[in-house]
Coordinates of C-alpha atoms in Angstrom, one line a residue:
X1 CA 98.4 70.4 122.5
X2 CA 95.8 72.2 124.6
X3 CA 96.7 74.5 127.2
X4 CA 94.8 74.5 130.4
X5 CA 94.3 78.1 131.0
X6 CA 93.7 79.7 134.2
X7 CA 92.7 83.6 133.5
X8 CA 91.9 86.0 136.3
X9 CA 90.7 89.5 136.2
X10 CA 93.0 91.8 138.6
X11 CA 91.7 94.9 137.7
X12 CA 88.9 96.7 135.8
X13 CA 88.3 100.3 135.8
X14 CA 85.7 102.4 133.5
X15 CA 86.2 105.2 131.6
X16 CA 85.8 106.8 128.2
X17 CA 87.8 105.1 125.1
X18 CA 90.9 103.9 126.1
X19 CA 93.5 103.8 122.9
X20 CA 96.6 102.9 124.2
X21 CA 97.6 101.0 127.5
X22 CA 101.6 100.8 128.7
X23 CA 102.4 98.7 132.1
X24 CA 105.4 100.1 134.5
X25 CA 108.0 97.0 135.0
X26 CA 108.6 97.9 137.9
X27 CA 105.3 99.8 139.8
X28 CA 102.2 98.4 140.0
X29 CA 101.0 101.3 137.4
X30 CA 98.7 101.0 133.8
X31 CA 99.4 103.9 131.9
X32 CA 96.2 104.5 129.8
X33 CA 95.7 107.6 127.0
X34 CA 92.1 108.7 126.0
X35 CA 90.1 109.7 123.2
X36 CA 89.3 112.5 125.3
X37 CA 93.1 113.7 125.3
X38 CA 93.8 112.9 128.8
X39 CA 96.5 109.8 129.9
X40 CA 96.1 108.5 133.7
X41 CA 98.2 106.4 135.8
X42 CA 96.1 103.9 137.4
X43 CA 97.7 101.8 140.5
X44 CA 96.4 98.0 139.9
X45 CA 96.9 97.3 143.4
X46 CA 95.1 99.5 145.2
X47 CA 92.4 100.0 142.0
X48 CA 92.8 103.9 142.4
X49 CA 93.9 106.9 140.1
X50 CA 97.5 107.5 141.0
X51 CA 97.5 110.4 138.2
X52 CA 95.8 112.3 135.5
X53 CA 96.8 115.0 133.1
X54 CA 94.4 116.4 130.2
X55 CA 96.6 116.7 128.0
X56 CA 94.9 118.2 124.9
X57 CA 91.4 118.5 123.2
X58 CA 92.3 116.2 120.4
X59 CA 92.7 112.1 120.8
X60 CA 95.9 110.8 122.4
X61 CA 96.2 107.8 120.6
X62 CA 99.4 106.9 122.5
X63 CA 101.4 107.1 125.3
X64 CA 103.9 105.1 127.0
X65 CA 106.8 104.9 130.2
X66 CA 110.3 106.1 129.6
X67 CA 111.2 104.4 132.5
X68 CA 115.0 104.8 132.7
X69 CA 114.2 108.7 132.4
X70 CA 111.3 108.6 134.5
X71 CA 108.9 109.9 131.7
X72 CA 106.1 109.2 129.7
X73 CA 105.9 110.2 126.0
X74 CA 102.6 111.2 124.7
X75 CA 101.5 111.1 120.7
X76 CA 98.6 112.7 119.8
X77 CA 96.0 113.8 117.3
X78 CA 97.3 117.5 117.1
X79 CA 100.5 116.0 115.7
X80 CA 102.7 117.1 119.1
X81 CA 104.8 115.2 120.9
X82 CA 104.7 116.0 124.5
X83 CA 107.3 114.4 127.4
X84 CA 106.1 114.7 131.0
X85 CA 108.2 113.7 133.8
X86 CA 105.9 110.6 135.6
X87 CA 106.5 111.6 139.4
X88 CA 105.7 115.2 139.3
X89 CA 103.7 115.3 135.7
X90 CA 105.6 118.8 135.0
X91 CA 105.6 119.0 131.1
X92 CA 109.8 118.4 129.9
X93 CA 109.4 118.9 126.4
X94 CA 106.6 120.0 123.3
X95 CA 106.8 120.0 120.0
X96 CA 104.9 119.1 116.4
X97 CA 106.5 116.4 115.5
X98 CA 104.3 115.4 112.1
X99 CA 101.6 117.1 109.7
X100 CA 98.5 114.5 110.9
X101 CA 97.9 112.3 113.5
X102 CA 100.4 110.6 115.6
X103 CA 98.9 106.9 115.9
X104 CA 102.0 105.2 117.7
X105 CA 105.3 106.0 119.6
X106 CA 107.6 103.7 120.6
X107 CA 110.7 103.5 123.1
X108 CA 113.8 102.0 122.3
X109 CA 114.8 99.9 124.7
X110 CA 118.5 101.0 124.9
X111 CA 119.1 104.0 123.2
X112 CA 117.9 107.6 123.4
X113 CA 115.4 106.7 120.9
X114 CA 111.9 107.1 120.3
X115 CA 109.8 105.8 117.2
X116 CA 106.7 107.7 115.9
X117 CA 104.7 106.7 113.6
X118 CA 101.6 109.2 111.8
X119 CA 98.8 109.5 109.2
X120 CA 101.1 111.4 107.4
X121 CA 102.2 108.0 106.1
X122 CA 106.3 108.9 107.7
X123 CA 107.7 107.1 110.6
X124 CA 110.3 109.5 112.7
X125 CA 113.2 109.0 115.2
X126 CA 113.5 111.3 117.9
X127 CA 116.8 111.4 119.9
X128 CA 116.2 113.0 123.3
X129 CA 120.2 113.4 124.0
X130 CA 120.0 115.6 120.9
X131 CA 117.1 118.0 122.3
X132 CA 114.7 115.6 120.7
X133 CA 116.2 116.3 117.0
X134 CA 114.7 114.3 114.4
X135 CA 117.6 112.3 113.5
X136 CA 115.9 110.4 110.5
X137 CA 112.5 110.1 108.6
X138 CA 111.5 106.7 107.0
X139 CA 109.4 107.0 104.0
X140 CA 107.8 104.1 101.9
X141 CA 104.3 103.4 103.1
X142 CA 101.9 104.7 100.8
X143 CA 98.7 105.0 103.5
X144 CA 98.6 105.6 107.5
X145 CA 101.6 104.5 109.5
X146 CA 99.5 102.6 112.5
X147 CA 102.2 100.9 114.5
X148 CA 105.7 100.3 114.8
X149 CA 107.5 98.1 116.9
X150 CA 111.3 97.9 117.9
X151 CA 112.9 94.4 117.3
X152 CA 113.7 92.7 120.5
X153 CA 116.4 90.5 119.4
X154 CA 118.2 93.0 116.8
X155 CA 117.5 96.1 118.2
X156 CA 119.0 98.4 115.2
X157 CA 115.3 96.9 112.7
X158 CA 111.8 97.7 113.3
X159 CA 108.7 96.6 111.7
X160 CA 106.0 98.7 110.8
X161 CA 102.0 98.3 110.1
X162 CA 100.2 100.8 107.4
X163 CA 96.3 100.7 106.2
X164 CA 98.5 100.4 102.8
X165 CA 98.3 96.6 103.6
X166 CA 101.8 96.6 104.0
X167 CA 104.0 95.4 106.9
X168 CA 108.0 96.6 106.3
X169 CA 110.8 96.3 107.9
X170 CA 113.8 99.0 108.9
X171 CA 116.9 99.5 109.9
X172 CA 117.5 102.7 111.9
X173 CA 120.8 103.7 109.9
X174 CA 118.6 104.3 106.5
X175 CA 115.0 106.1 105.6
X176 CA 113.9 103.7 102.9
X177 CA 112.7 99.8 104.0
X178 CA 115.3 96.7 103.7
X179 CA 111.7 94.8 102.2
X180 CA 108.1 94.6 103.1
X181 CA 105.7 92.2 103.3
X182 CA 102.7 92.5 101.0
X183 CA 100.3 90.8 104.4
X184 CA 96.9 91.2 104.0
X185 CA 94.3 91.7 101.9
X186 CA 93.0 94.6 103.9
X187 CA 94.6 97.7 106.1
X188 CA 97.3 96.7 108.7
X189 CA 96.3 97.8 112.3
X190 CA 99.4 96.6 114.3
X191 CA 102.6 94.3 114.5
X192 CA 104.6 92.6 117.1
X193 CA 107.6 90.7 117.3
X194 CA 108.3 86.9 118.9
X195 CA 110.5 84.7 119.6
X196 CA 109.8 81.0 118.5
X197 CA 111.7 77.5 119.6
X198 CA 114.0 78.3 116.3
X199 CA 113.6 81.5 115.2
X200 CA 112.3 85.0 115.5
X201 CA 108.8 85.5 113.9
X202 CA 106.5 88.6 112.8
X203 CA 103.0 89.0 113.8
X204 CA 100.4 91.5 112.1
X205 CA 96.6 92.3 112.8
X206 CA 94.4 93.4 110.0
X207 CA 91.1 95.5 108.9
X208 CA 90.5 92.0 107.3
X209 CA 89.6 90.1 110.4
X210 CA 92.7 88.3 110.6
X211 CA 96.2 88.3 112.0
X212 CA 98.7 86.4 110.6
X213 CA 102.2 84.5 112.0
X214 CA 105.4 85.2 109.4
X215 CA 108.9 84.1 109.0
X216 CA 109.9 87.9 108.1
X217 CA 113.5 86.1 106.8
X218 CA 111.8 84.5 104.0
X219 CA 109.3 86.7 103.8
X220 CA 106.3 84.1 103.8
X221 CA 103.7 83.5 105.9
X222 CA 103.5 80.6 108.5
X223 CA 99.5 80.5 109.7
X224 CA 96.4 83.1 109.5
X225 CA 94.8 82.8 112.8
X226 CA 90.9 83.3 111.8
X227 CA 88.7 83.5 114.7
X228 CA 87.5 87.7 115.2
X229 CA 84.5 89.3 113.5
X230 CA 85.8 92.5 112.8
X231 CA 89.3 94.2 112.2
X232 CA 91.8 93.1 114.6
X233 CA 93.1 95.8 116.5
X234 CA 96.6 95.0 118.6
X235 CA 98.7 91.6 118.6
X236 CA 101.5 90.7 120.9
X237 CA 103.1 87.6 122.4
X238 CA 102.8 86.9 126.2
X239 CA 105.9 87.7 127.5
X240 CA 106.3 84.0 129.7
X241 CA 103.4 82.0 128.4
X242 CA 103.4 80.3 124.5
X243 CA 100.5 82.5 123.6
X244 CA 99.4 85.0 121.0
X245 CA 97.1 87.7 121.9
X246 CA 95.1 89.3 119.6
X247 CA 92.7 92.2 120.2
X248 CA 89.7 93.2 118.0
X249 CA 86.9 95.8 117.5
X250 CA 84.6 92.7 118.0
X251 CA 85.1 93.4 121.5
X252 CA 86.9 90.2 122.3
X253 CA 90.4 89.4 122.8
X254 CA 92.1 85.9 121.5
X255 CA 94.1 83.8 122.8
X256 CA 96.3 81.1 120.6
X257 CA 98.6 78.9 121.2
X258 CA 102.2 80.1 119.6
X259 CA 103.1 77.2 118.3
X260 CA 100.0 75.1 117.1
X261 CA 98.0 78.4 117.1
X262 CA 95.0 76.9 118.0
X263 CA 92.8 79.3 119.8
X264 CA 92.6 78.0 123.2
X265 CA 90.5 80.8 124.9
X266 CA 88.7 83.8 123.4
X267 CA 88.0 86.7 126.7
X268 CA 85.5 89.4 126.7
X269 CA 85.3 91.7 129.5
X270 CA 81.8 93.3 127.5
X271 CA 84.2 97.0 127.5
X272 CA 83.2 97.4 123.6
X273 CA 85.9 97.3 120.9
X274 CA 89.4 96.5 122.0
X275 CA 92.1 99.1 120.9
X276 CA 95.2 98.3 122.9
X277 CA 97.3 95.3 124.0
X278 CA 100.0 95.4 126.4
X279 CA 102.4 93.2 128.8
X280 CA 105.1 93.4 131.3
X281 CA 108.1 91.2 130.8
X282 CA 108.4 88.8 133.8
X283 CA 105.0 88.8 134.5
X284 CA 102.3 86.9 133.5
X285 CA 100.1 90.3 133.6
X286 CA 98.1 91.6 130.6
X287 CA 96.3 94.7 129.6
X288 CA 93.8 95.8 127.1
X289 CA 92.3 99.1 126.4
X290 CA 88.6 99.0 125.5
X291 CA 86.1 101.6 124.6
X292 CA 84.7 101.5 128.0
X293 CA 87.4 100.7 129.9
X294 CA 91.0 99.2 130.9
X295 CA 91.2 95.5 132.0
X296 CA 94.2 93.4 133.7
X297 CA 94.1 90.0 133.3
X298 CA 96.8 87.4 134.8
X299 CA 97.1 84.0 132.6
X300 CA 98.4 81.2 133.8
X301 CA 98.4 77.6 133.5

């Protein structure tokens, strides 16, 4: 069945390449990091600059709110880590945290935790109880580690995405994978979690134009959603709508329906290649990160 989709832009601002984008759950705040090494706070409300902080030479190719701790964790190209407290953008902690670039960190959403991910091909968990110790390194991708993200539903596994083709899946207590998924003929860009009418599903986004739906438990996939030009970028579920949104260097971003995954609208806001995807539970809000720019949408229907 069709949806009929109402989409309406609530904010637009320009600015050099935009690689990650994070939404506050609770403030009307986009948290954007640049290829230029500096990450803003932009208010969506008001349309104005609430912050900025260059925060090194090299691309920050991710950042996003601890919100609990009132901080924002910042992974970047010179392989540091870097915590900066969100209200008064004092710097709380520094250190390298991997031998290349950092392409992803990720929050837990209970525990001290926080996932990063590198071209070093290792994924690392940071504790920040435990002065930020590295409490255990996950090796088995054989190529870039581009994304990781925490499991929603079983929040002791994460999935991972690696230009190795690979998407695997972890469990905090040990540093080798429970099993991977051999996903796609090309590099894997990105992976997301969802929830389906019966089950939990997997979702990746690939150098080779496609993303694809899995049932990770039996490890096979479910659907290829074909409909980009170039590599898909970033994937993710909206959090209240039955949608899959998919992001792509093609400058568009896709949405499908979750459970017939037809593509029922397909945006682009003419920002250049699409690098970042990201919601707000309870919200019907959505952000991408462009070359040019950082859009919010609001879908409804």
């Amino acid at each position: 069945m069709s949806l009929t989709l109402k989409i309406r832009k609530e904010f637009e601002q320009g600015s050099e390449r935009v690689k990650s984008v994070d939404l506050h759950p609770n403030e009307p705040w986009i948290l954007t990091s640049l290829h230029s090494g500096t990450v803003c706070i932009w208010n969506y409300q008001t349309q104005a600059m609430e912050k900025s902080l260059k925060v090194t030479e090299s691309p920050v190719r991710s950042a996003k709110f601890i919100v609990r701790k009132h901080w924002i964790v910042v992974g970047a190209d010179d392989a540091i880590i870097r915590v900066y407290n969100y209200d008064t953008m004092e710097k709380i902690k520094e250190f390298e945290a991997h031998t290349d670039f950092i392409r992803c960190v990720t929050v837990h959403p209970i525990l001290p935790y926080v996932l990063s991910s590198s071209d070093d091909k290792l994924i690392k968990l940071w504790d920040w109880e435990k002065v930020w110790m590295c409490t255990q390194t996950f090796e088995g991708h054989s190529h870039y580690v581009m994304q990781v993200a925490i499991n929603p539903i079983d929040t002791d596994t994460f999935a991972s995405a690696s230009l190795d083709g690979t998407a695997k899946i972890w469990s905090f207590d040990s540093p080798v994978p429970k099993f991977a998924l051999d996903a796609h003929s090309k590099g894997l860009n990105c992976v997301d979690y969802f929830r389906g009418s019966d089950k939990q599903y997997l979702i990746t986004g690939s150098d080779d134009y496609t993303a694809k739906v899995w049932d990770y438990e039996n490890q096979t996939c479910l659907h290829e959603l074909k409909g980009h030009t170039h590599n898909v970028t970033a994937v993710c579920l909206h959090p209240e709508l039955p949608l899959i949104i998919t992001g792509s260097e093609d400058g568009t971003v896709c949405i499908w329906h979750a459970t017939t995954y037809r593509l029922e609208n397909t945006l682009n806001y003419g920002l250049q290649r699409v690098w970042a995807v990201a919601y707000m539970k309870d919200s019907h809000q959505i952000a991408f990160g462009c070359d040019n720019g950082t859009v919010l949408a609001k879908i409804s229907y």
